[in-house]
Coordinates of C-alpha atoms in Angstrom, one line a residue:
M1 CA -68.1 38.8 1.4
T2 CA -69.8 36.5 3.9
V3 CA -68.0 33.2 4.1
R4 CA -70.4 30.3 3.4
T5 CA -69.2 26.7 3.3
R6 CA -71.0 23.5 2.9
F7 CA -70.8 19.8 3.5
A8 CA -72.8 17.9 0.8
P9 CA -72.7 14.1 1.4
S10 CA -74.6 11.5 -0.6
P11 CA -76.9 9.1 1.4
T12 CA -75.4 6.1 -0.3
G13 CA -74.1 4.5 2.9
Y14 CA -72.4 5.3 6.2
L15 CA -70.5 8.5 6.9
H16 CA -66.8 7.9 6.2
I17 CA -64.3 9.4 8.6
G18 CA -62.8 11.2 5.6
G19 CA -66.1 12.9 5.2
V20 CA -66.1 14.0 8.8
W21 CA -62.6 15.5 8.2
A22 CA -63.8 17.4 5.1
A23 CA -66.9 18.7 7.0
L24 CA -64.7 19.7 9.9
F25 CA -62.4 21.9 7.8
A26 CA -65.4 23.5 6.0
W27 CA -67.0 24.1 9.5
L28 CA -63.8 25.5 11.0
H29 CA -63.3 27.9 8.1
A30 CA -66.9 29.2 8.3
R31 CA -66.7 29.6 12.1
H32 CA -63.3 31.3 11.9
H33 CA -64.7 34.0 9.6
G34 CA -68.0 34.4 11.4
G35 CA -69.8 32.8 8.4
R36 CA -72.4 30.1 7.8
F37 CA -72.0 26.4 7.5
I38 CA -74.6 24.6 5.4
L39 CA -75.5 20.9 5.2
R40 CA -76.9 19.7 1.8
I41 CA -77.9 16.2 1.0
E42 CA -76.9 15.2 -2.6
D43 CA -79.3 12.3 -3.2
T44 CA -79.8 12.4 -7.0
D45 CA -78.1 9.0 -7.4
T46 CA -81.4 7.3 -6.5
K47 CA -80.2 3.8 -7.4
R48 CA -77.5 3.9 -4.8
T49 CA -79.4 5.7 -2.1
V50 CA -79.6 3.6 1.1
P51 CA -82.7 3.9 3.3
G52 CA -81.9 5.5 6.6
A53 CA -78.5 6.8 5.4
Q54 CA -79.5 10.5 5.6
E55 CA -80.7 10.1 9.2
N56 CA -77.4 8.3 10.0
L57 CA -75.4 11.1 8.4
I58 CA -77.2 13.7 10.5
E59 CA -76.9 11.7 13.7
S60 CA -73.2 11.2 13.2
L61 CA -72.5 14.8 12.4
R62 CA -74.4 15.9 15.5
W63 CA -72.5 13.4 17.7
F64 CA -69.3 15.1 16.5
G65 CA -70.7 18.5 17.4
L66 CA -70.5 19.9 13.9
D67 CA -73.6 22.1 13.9
W68 CA -74.9 23.7 10.7
D69 CA -76.8 27.0 10.2
E70 CA -78.9 25.8 7.3
G71 CA -79.9 22.3 6.3
P72 CA -82.7 19.8 5.7
D73 CA -83.6 19.6 9.3
V74 CA -83.2 23.2 10.3
G75 CA -84.3 25.0 7.1
G76 CA -82.9 28.2 5.8
P77 CA -83.4 30.9 3.1
Y78 CA -82.0 28.8 0.2
G79 CA -83.8 25.5 0.7
P80 CA -84.8 22.9 0.1
Y81 CA -81.5 21.4 1.1
V82 CA -82.2 17.9 -0.3
Q83 CA -81.4 17.7 -4.0
T84 CA -84.3 15.5 -5.1
A85 CA -86.6 18.1 -3.7
R86 CA -85.0 20.7 -6.1
R87 CA -85.8 18.8 -9.4
E88 CA -87.6 21.7 -11.0
I89 CA -84.8 24.2 -10.2
Y90 CA -82.3 22.0 -12.1
Q91 CA -84.6 21.5 -15.0
K92 CA -85.1 25.2 -15.3
W93 CA -81.3 25.9 -15.5
A94 CA -80.6 22.9 -17.8
N95 CA -83.2 24.2 -20.2
W96 CA -81.8 27.7 -19.9
L97 CA -78.4 26.3 -21.1
V98 CA -80.2 24.6 -24.1
E99 CA -82.0 27.8 -25.0
N100 CA -78.8 29.7 -24.9
E101 CA -76.9 27.1 -26.9
Y102 CA -74.6 26.0 -24.1
A103 CA -76.2 22.6 -23.9
Y104 CA -78.2 20.3 -26.1
K105 CA -80.7 17.4 -26.0
C106 CA -79.1 14.0 -26.7
F107 CA -81.3 11.2 -27.9
A108 CA -78.6 8.5 -28.0
T109 CA -80.1 5.2 -26.8
P110 CA -78.3 2.8 -24.5
E111 CA -77.7 0.5 -27.5
E112 CA -76.1 3.3 -29.5
L113 CA -73.9 4.2 -26.5
A114 CA -72.9 0.6 -26.1
Q115 CA -71.9 0.4 -29.8
M116 CA -69.8 3.6 -29.4
R117 CA -68.0 2.1 -26.5
E118 CA -67.4 -1.2 -28.4
A119 CA -66.0 0.8 -31.3
G120 CA -63.6 2.6 -29.0
V121 CA -65.1 6.0 -29.3
P122 CA -63.3 8.4 -26.8
F123 CA -65.4 8.8 -23.7
G124 CA -68.0 6.4 -25.2
Y125 CA -69.8 9.2 -27.0
D126 CA -69.2 10.8 -30.3
R127 CA -71.2 14.1 -29.8
R128 CA -73.6 13.1 -32.6
Y129 CA -76.4 15.2 -31.3
R130 CA -74.3 18.3 -30.4
D131 CA -75.2 20.2 -33.6
Y132 CA -78.3 18.2 -34.5
P133 CA -80.7 20.4 -36.5
A134 CA -83.5 22.1 -34.5
D135 CA -86.3 20.6 -36.6
K136 CA -84.9 17.1 -36.2
V137 CA -84.7 17.6 -32.4
A138 CA -88.3 18.8 -32.4
E139 CA -89.4 15.8 -34.4
L140 CA -87.7 13.4 -32.0
E141 CA -89.3 15.1 -29.0
A142 CA -92.7 14.9 -30.7
Q143 CA -92.2 11.2 -31.0
G144 CA -91.7 11.0 -27.3
K145 CA -88.1 9.9 -27.6
P146 CA -86.3 10.0 -24.2
Y147 CA -83.3 12.3 -24.0
V148 CA -80.7 13.7 -21.7
I149 CA -79.2 17.2 -21.7
R150 CA -75.5 17.4 -22.3
F151 CA -73.2 20.3 -21.8
K152 CA -71.2 21.7 -24.8
M153 CA -67.7 21.5 -23.5
P154 CA -65.1 23.6 -25.5
L155 CA -63.6 21.5 -28.2
D156 CA -60.2 23.0 -28.1
G157 CA -58.0 25.3 -26.0
E158 CA -57.5 25.1 -22.2
T159 CA -59.5 25.6 -19.0
V160 CA -57.8 26.9 -16.0
V161 CA -59.1 25.9 -12.6
P162 CA -58.0 28.3 -9.8
D163 CA -57.5 26.3 -6.6
L164 CA -56.7 27.8 -3.2
L165 CA -54.2 25.1 -2.3
R166 CA -52.7 24.3 -5.7
G167 CA -52.8 27.6 -7.6
D168 CA -54.0 27.6 -11.2
V169 CA -54.3 24.1 -12.6
T170 CA -54.5 23.9 -16.4
F171 CA -56.4 21.3 -18.4
N172 CA -56.6 20.7 -22.2
N173 CA -60.2 20.8 -23.2
D174 CA -59.8 17.8 -25.5
Q175 CA -59.6 15.6 -22.4
F176 CA -63.3 16.1 -21.8
T177 CA -66.5 14.9 -23.3
D178 CA -70.0 16.6 -23.4
Y179 CA -71.1 15.5 -19.9
V180 CA -74.7 14.7 -19.1
L181 CA -76.3 17.5 -17.0
L182 CA -79.8 16.3 -16.8
K183 CA -80.8 12.6 -16.9
S184 CA -83.8 11.3 -18.8
N185 CA -85.7 10.9 -15.5
G186 CA -85.5 14.7 -15.0
L187 CA -82.9 14.5 -12.2
P188 CA -79.5 16.2 -12.5
T189 CA -76.1 14.7 -12.5
Y190 CA -73.5 15.9 -10.0
H191 CA -72.0 18.4 -12.4
L192 CA -75.2 20.5 -12.9
A193 CA -76.6 20.1 -9.4
V194 CA -73.4 21.2 -7.6
V195 CA -72.9 24.3 -9.7
V196 CA -76.6 25.4 -9.5
D197 CA -76.8 24.7 -5.7
D198 CA -73.5 26.3 -4.8
H199 CA -74.5 29.4 -6.7
L200 CA -78.0 29.7 -5.5
M201 CA -77.0 28.9 -1.9
Q202 CA -74.2 31.6 -2.2
I203 CA -71.4 29.2 -1.3
S204 CA -68.2 31.2 -1.1
H205 CA -65.7 28.3 -0.7
I206 CA -66.2 24.8 -2.3
T207 CA -64.4 22.2 -0.2
R208 CA -64.2 18.7 -1.7
G209 CA -61.8 15.9 -2.3
V210 CA -59.0 16.2 -4.9
E211 CA -60.5 13.4 -6.9
W212 CA -63.0 16.0 -8.2
L213 CA -60.2 18.2 -9.5
N214 CA -60.1 16.4 -12.8
T215 CA -63.7 17.3 -13.6
A216 CA -63.6 20.8 -12.2
P217 CA -63.1 22.2 -15.7
V218 CA -66.7 21.2 -16.4
H219 CA -67.8 23.3 -13.5
V220 CA -65.6 26.2 -14.4
N221 CA -67.2 26.3 -17.9
L222 CA -70.7 25.9 -16.5
Y223 CA -70.1 29.0 -14.3
R224 CA -68.9 30.9 -17.4
A225 CA -71.9 29.8 -19.4
F226 CA -74.3 30.9 -16.7
G227 CA -72.4 34.1 -16.2
W228 CA -72.1 33.5 -12.5
E229 CA -69.1 34.4 -10.3
M230 CA -67.1 31.3 -9.3
P231 CA -66.6 30.4 -5.6
V232 CA -63.2 29.6 -4.3
F233 CA -62.2 26.0 -5.2
V234 CA -60.5 24.1 -2.4
H235 CA -59.6 20.5 -3.4
L236 CA -58.6 18.8 -0.2
P237 CA -55.7 16.2 -0.3
V238 CA -56.2 12.5 -0.4
I239 CA -56.3 10.6 2.9
L240 CA -54.1 7.5 2.5
N241 CA -54.3 4.1 4.0
P242 CA -52.1 3.7 7.1
S243 CA -49.6 1.9 4.8
G244 CA -49.3 5.0 2.7
K245 CA -50.5 3.0 -0.3
G246 CA -53.8 4.0 -1.9
K247 CA -56.7 6.1 -0.6
L248 CA -58.4 5.2 2.7
S249 CA -61.4 3.5 1.1
K250 CA -65.0 3.7 2.1
R251 CA -65.7 0.2 0.9
Q252 CA -62.6 -1.8 1.7
Q253 CA -61.3 -2.5 5.2
A254 CA -57.9 -1.0 6.0
F255 CA -55.3 -2.3 8.3
T256 CA -52.1 -0.9 9.9
D257 CA -48.7 -2.5 9.1
S258 CA -49.1 -4.6 12.3
G259 CA -52.4 -6.0 11.0
E260 CA -54.7 -4.0 13.3
K261 CA -58.0 -3.1 11.9
V262 CA -58.5 0.6 11.1
L263 CA -61.7 2.4 11.9
V264 CA -63.1 4.1 8.8
R265 CA -66.8 4.6 9.6
A266 CA -67.9 7.5 11.7
D267 CA -70.2 5.3 13.8
E268 CA -67.3 2.9 14.5
F269 CA -65.6 5.7 16.4
M270 CA -68.7 6.2 18.4
A271 CA -69.1 2.5 19.2
A272 CA -65.4 2.1 20.0
G273 CA -65.7 4.5 23.0
Y274 CA -64.0 7.7 21.8
L275 CA -65.0 11.2 22.7
P276 CA -66.2 13.3 19.8
E277 CA -63.9 16.2 20.8
A278 CA -60.9 13.9 20.9
V279 CA -61.7 12.5 17.4
L280 CA -62.2 16.1 16.0
N281 CA -58.8 17.1 17.6
F282 CA -57.3 14.0 16.0
L283 CA -58.7 14.9 12.5
A284 CA -57.8 18.6 12.8
N285 CA -54.1 17.5 13.0
V286 CA -54.4 15.9 9.5
G287 CA -53.2 18.2 6.8
W288 CA -53.2 21.2 9.1
T289 CA -51.2 22.2 12.1
F290 CA -52.2 24.3 15.1
G291 CA -48.7 25.6 15.5
D292 CA -46.3 26.0 18.4
D293 CA -45.9 22.2 18.4
V294 CA -49.3 21.9 20.1
E295 CA -51.3 18.7 19.2
K296 CA -54.1 18.8 21.8
F297 CA -56.5 21.7 21.5
S298 CA -60.2 22.4 21.6
M299 CA -62.3 23.3 18.6
E300 CA -62.7 26.8 20.1
E301 CA -59.0 27.2 20.0
A302 CA -58.8 25.8 16.5
I303 CA -61.4 28.2 15.2
E304 CA -59.3 31.1 16.2
R305 CA -56.4 30.0 14.1
F306 CA -57.9 27.9 11.2
D307 CA -57.9 29.0 7.6
L308 CA -58.4 26.8 4.6
A309 CA -55.4 28.4 2.9
D310 CA -53.1 26.8 5.5
V311 CA -54.2 23.3 4.6
S312 CA -51.5 21.2 3.0
S313 CA -52.2 19.9 -0.6
S314 CA -50.0 16.8 -0.1
P315 CA -51.6 13.3 0.5
T316 CA -51.7 12.5 4.2
K317 CA -52.4 9.6 6.5
L318 CA -54.6 9.6 9.6
P319 CA -52.2 9.3 12.6
Y320 CA -54.2 6.5 14.3
S321 CA -51.4 5.9 16.7
K322 CA -52.2 9.3 18.3
L323 CA -55.9 8.8 18.6
D324 CA -55.9 6.7 21.8
W325 CA -53.3 9.0 23.4
L326 CA -55.5 12.1 22.6
N327 CA -58.6 10.4 23.8
S328 CA -57.0 9.3 27.1
L329 CA -56.0 13.0 27.8
Y330 CA -59.6 14.1 27.3
I331 CA -60.9 11.3 29.5
Q332 CA -58.5 12.3 32.3
E333 CA -60.1 15.8 32.2
M334 CA -63.6 14.5 32.8
E335 CA -65.4 14.8 36.1
P336 CA -66.0 11.4 37.8
R337 CA -69.8 11.7 37.4
A338 CA -69.5 12.6 33.7
L339 CA -67.1 9.7 33.1
A340 CA -69.3 7.2 34.8
E341 CA -72.3 8.4 32.7
A342 CA -70.2 8.1 29.5
V343 CA -69.1 4.6 30.4
T344 CA -72.6 3.4 31.3
P345 CA -74.0 2.8 27.8
F346 CA -71.0 0.5 27.0
L347 CA -71.6 -1.6 30.1
E348 CA -75.4 -1.7 29.5
K349 CA -74.6 -3.0 26.0
E350 CA -72.9 -6.0 27.7
G351 CA -76.2 -6.6 29.6
Y352 CA -75.2 -5.1 32.9
Q353 CA -77.6 -3.1 35.1
V354 CA -75.5 -0.1 36.0
D355 CA -75.8 2.1 39.1
V356 CA -74.0 5.3 38.1
D357 CA -73.5 6.3 41.8
Q358 CA -71.7 3.0 42.3
L359 CA -69.6 3.4 39.2
E360 CA -68.7 7.0 40.0
I361 CA -66.6 5.8 43.0
L362 CA -64.2 4.0 40.7
M363 CA -63.8 6.8 38.1
P364 CA -61.1 8.9 39.7
A365 CA -58.8 5.9 39.9
L366 CA -59.8 4.6 36.5
S367 CA -59.6 7.8 34.4
V368 CA -55.8 7.5 34.1
R369 CA -56.0 3.9 32.9
L370 CA -58.6 4.4 30.1
K371 CA -57.7 5.1 26.5
K372 CA -61.4 4.8 25.5
F373 CA -64.6 4.1 27.3
T374 CA -64.7 0.4 26.3
D375 CA -61.5 -0.1 28.3
A376 CA -63.5 0.2 31.5
L377 CA -65.2 -3.2 31.0
P378 CA -62.5 -5.5 32.3
F379 CA -61.8 -3.2 35.3
V380 CA -65.4 -3.1 36.6
R381 CA -66.6 -6.5 35.6
F382 CA -66.4 -7.6 39.3
L383 CA -69.4 -5.3 40.1
Y384 CA -71.7 -7.3 37.9
E385 CA -70.5 -10.8 37.9
E386 CA -69.8 -13.5 40.5
T387 CA -66.1 -13.7 41.2
P388 CA -64.4 -17.1 41.7
V389 CA -63.1 -17.7 45.2
P390 CA -59.3 -17.9 45.1
P391 CA -57.6 -21.1 46.1
L392 CA -56.1 -21.1 49.6
E393 CA -52.5 -20.9 48.3
K394 CA -53.3 -17.5 46.7
L395 CA -54.4 -16.0 50.0
Y396 CA -51.1 -16.1 51.8
D397 CA -47.3 -15.9 51.2
K398 CA -44.0 -15.4 53.0
K399 CA -44.8 -11.8 53.9
L400 CA -48.3 -12.8 55.0
P401 CA -48.1 -16.3 56.5
L402 CA -51.2 -18.5 56.6
P403 CA -52.2 -17.8 60.3
A404 CA -51.7 -14.0 59.8
A405 CA -53.6 -14.1 56.5
E406 CA -56.6 -15.7 58.1
N407 CA -56.5 -13.2 61.0
A408 CA -56.2 -10.3 58.6
F409 CA -59.2 -11.4 56.6
R410 CA -61.2 -11.9 59.8
E411 CA -60.3 -8.5 61.1
A412 CA -61.2 -6.9 57.8
R413 CA -64.5 -8.7 57.8
N414 CA -65.3 -7.4 61.3
F415 CA -64.2 -3.9 60.5
L416 CA -66.2 -3.6 57.3
A417 CA -69.3 -5.0 59.0
A418 CA -69.1 -2.4 61.8
V419 CA -67.7 0.8 60.2
D420 CA -70.2 3.6 60.1
S421 CA -68.9 5.5 57.1
F422 CA -68.6 3.2 54.1
D423 CA -66.5 5.5 52.1
V424 CA -63.1 5.2 50.4
E425 CA -61.1 7.2 52.9
T426 CA -62.6 5.5 56.0
I427 CA -62.3 2.1 54.5
G428 CA -58.7 2.8 53.4
E429 CA -57.5 3.9 56.8
G430 CA -58.9 0.9 58.6
L431 CA -57.8 -1.8 56.1
A432 CA -54.3 -0.3 55.8
L433 CA -53.8 -0.6 59.6
I434 CA -55.0 -4.2 59.5
G435 CA -52.5 -4.9 56.8
V436 CA -49.7 -3.4 58.8
R437 CA -50.5 -5.4 61.9
N438 CA -50.5 -8.7 60.1
T439 CA -47.6 -8.7 57.7
S440 CA -44.0 -9.5 58.5
T441 CA -42.9 -6.3 56.7
D442 CA -45.2 -4.0 58.7
K443 CA -46.6 -2.8 55.4
P444 CA -50.2 -3.1 54.2
G445 CA -49.4 -4.1 50.6
P446 CA -49.1 -7.9 50.9
F447 CA -52.5 -8.1 52.5
L448 CA -54.3 -5.5 50.4
G449 CA -53.2 -7.4 47.3
K450 CA -54.8 -10.6 48.6
L451 CA -57.9 -8.7 49.6
R452 CA -58.2 -7.2 46.1
L453 CA -58.1 -10.6 44.6
V454 CA -60.9 -11.8 46.9
I455 CA -63.1 -8.7 46.2
T456 CA -62.6 -8.5 42.4
G457 CA -61.3 -11.9 41.3
Q458 CA -58.9 -9.9 39.1
K459 CA -55.2 -9.4 39.0
V460 CA -55.8 -6.0 37.5
S461 CA -58.5 -3.7 39.0
P462 CA -59.0 -0.3 40.5
P463 CA -57.5 0.1 44.0
V464 CA -59.1 -2.2 46.6
F465 CA -60.5 0.6 48.8
E466 CA -62.5 2.0 45.8
C467 CA -63.5 -1.5 44.8
I468 CA -65.0 -2.2 48.2
A469 CA -66.7 1.1 48.5
A470 CA -68.3 0.7 45.0
L471 CA -69.2 -3.0 45.5
G472 CA -71.0 -2.2 48.8
R473 CA -70.9 -3.6 52.3
L474 CA -72.9 -6.8 52.0
P475 CA -71.4 -8.1 48.7
S476 CA -67.9 -7.3 50.1
L477 CA -68.6 -9.2 53.3
E478 CA -69.9 -12.2 51.3
R479 CA -66.7 -12.4 49.3
I480 CA -64.5 -12.2 52.3
D481 CA -66.6 -14.9 54.0
A482 CA -66.0 -17.1 51.1
A483 CA -62.3 -16.6 51.5
L484 CA -62.5 -17.3 55.2
L485 CA -64.2 -20.6 54.4
R486 CA -61.0 -21.6 52.5
F487 CA -59.0 -21.2 55.8
R488 CA -61.6 -23.3 57.8
E489 CA -61.6 -26.0 55.2
A490 CA -57.8 -26.3 55.4
Q491 CA -58.0 -26.7 59.2
V492 CA -60.5 -29.5 58.8
D493 CA -58.3 -31.3 56.3

């Protein structure tokens, strides 16, 4: 059997990180078994469809690197892969069920249904059209009465749902109503569409949230009615809020116990400066373990070990506390040029005109300090903004007395103006010697700290040699000149 899994989101809003997690597990399982991963858009809930949501879903999944073998944008042998484009297929099979007495046409009006609900009828429907005489049905049709098609669920007995993670789950059939399969507008409900599509697209493993387990008996009975072989059901566990109370909601903002906002939208992770491979690694650790106490691993490594049968069925929380740690490890592995290019869009978003060559000089020193790309902003701000000139008292101290400080800055200014190679190593060697000559401790640190404050205007920044090399000769000289002016002004006073 060829393993074929799918991710089937509804374009009713943004992509939830729980959706990415479910897609990841389906993708890993298909890739592990050399199978196919399919993207299908379930857009039959037209009232809730959000314009642009489908494009956002596809863009987000591609950012994460979850590629698909068949889908709305790449085609495939079992398309179309958008449900509203498959209307006639669902109508064909809904009518087949009616013709074979597994379903029926229900003419109950909205007013009738409201009366049933007010009367406390179980499930809000009393099955009044389930055994309606054929001639009466034909008469109502001839009058043009709108109708839906409902499935004839078994009235007694039990339905067993075989689940890969939970074993056989048994339900009493009296817990269910005759669910609508085809709406009056000719579009299917989820129950019909998912069964028809999964069968026709030859899906071998159905991965979906455990919230669908309670209605899985409907699907089991539909497979039986059609006479189709059932795929393997895999109802994934609930992802809980960080507090452990309730499901991580798509529509309500979640917070950690310390009050920190939790990211739930896929595009929030993109905007926050995370690497897609780090987020996937983070998600793969939820409900599944790589083994050998290993938490950082590539998706290629995960593919070798992953199997859906190894996923835990227990509710689980996203370990947000580990995301920054994982992301920082991936950042440290990046080449300086690649890191500079990755940081650039976040700086441009702040309105800065970025020179990647200039930024690249700082990346080796910055990579160990960044948890995410947005963290670079306060470190490199000095490249793009005017820095305040420190007051005179900040330019000297006991280890670097005032006369020595002025002399050190003047020597530094002359050295930087004349040095041929304006690179980190050459700059570092010359400035360190100047520091040694002018401090009472014969160490460069006291002067280099003052110099960094002059160059960057920041208490925390990359090392001063890298800062000067990145800033460039002329801007660096201008900032040192401004500091020397403080010394001259003090002499006048």
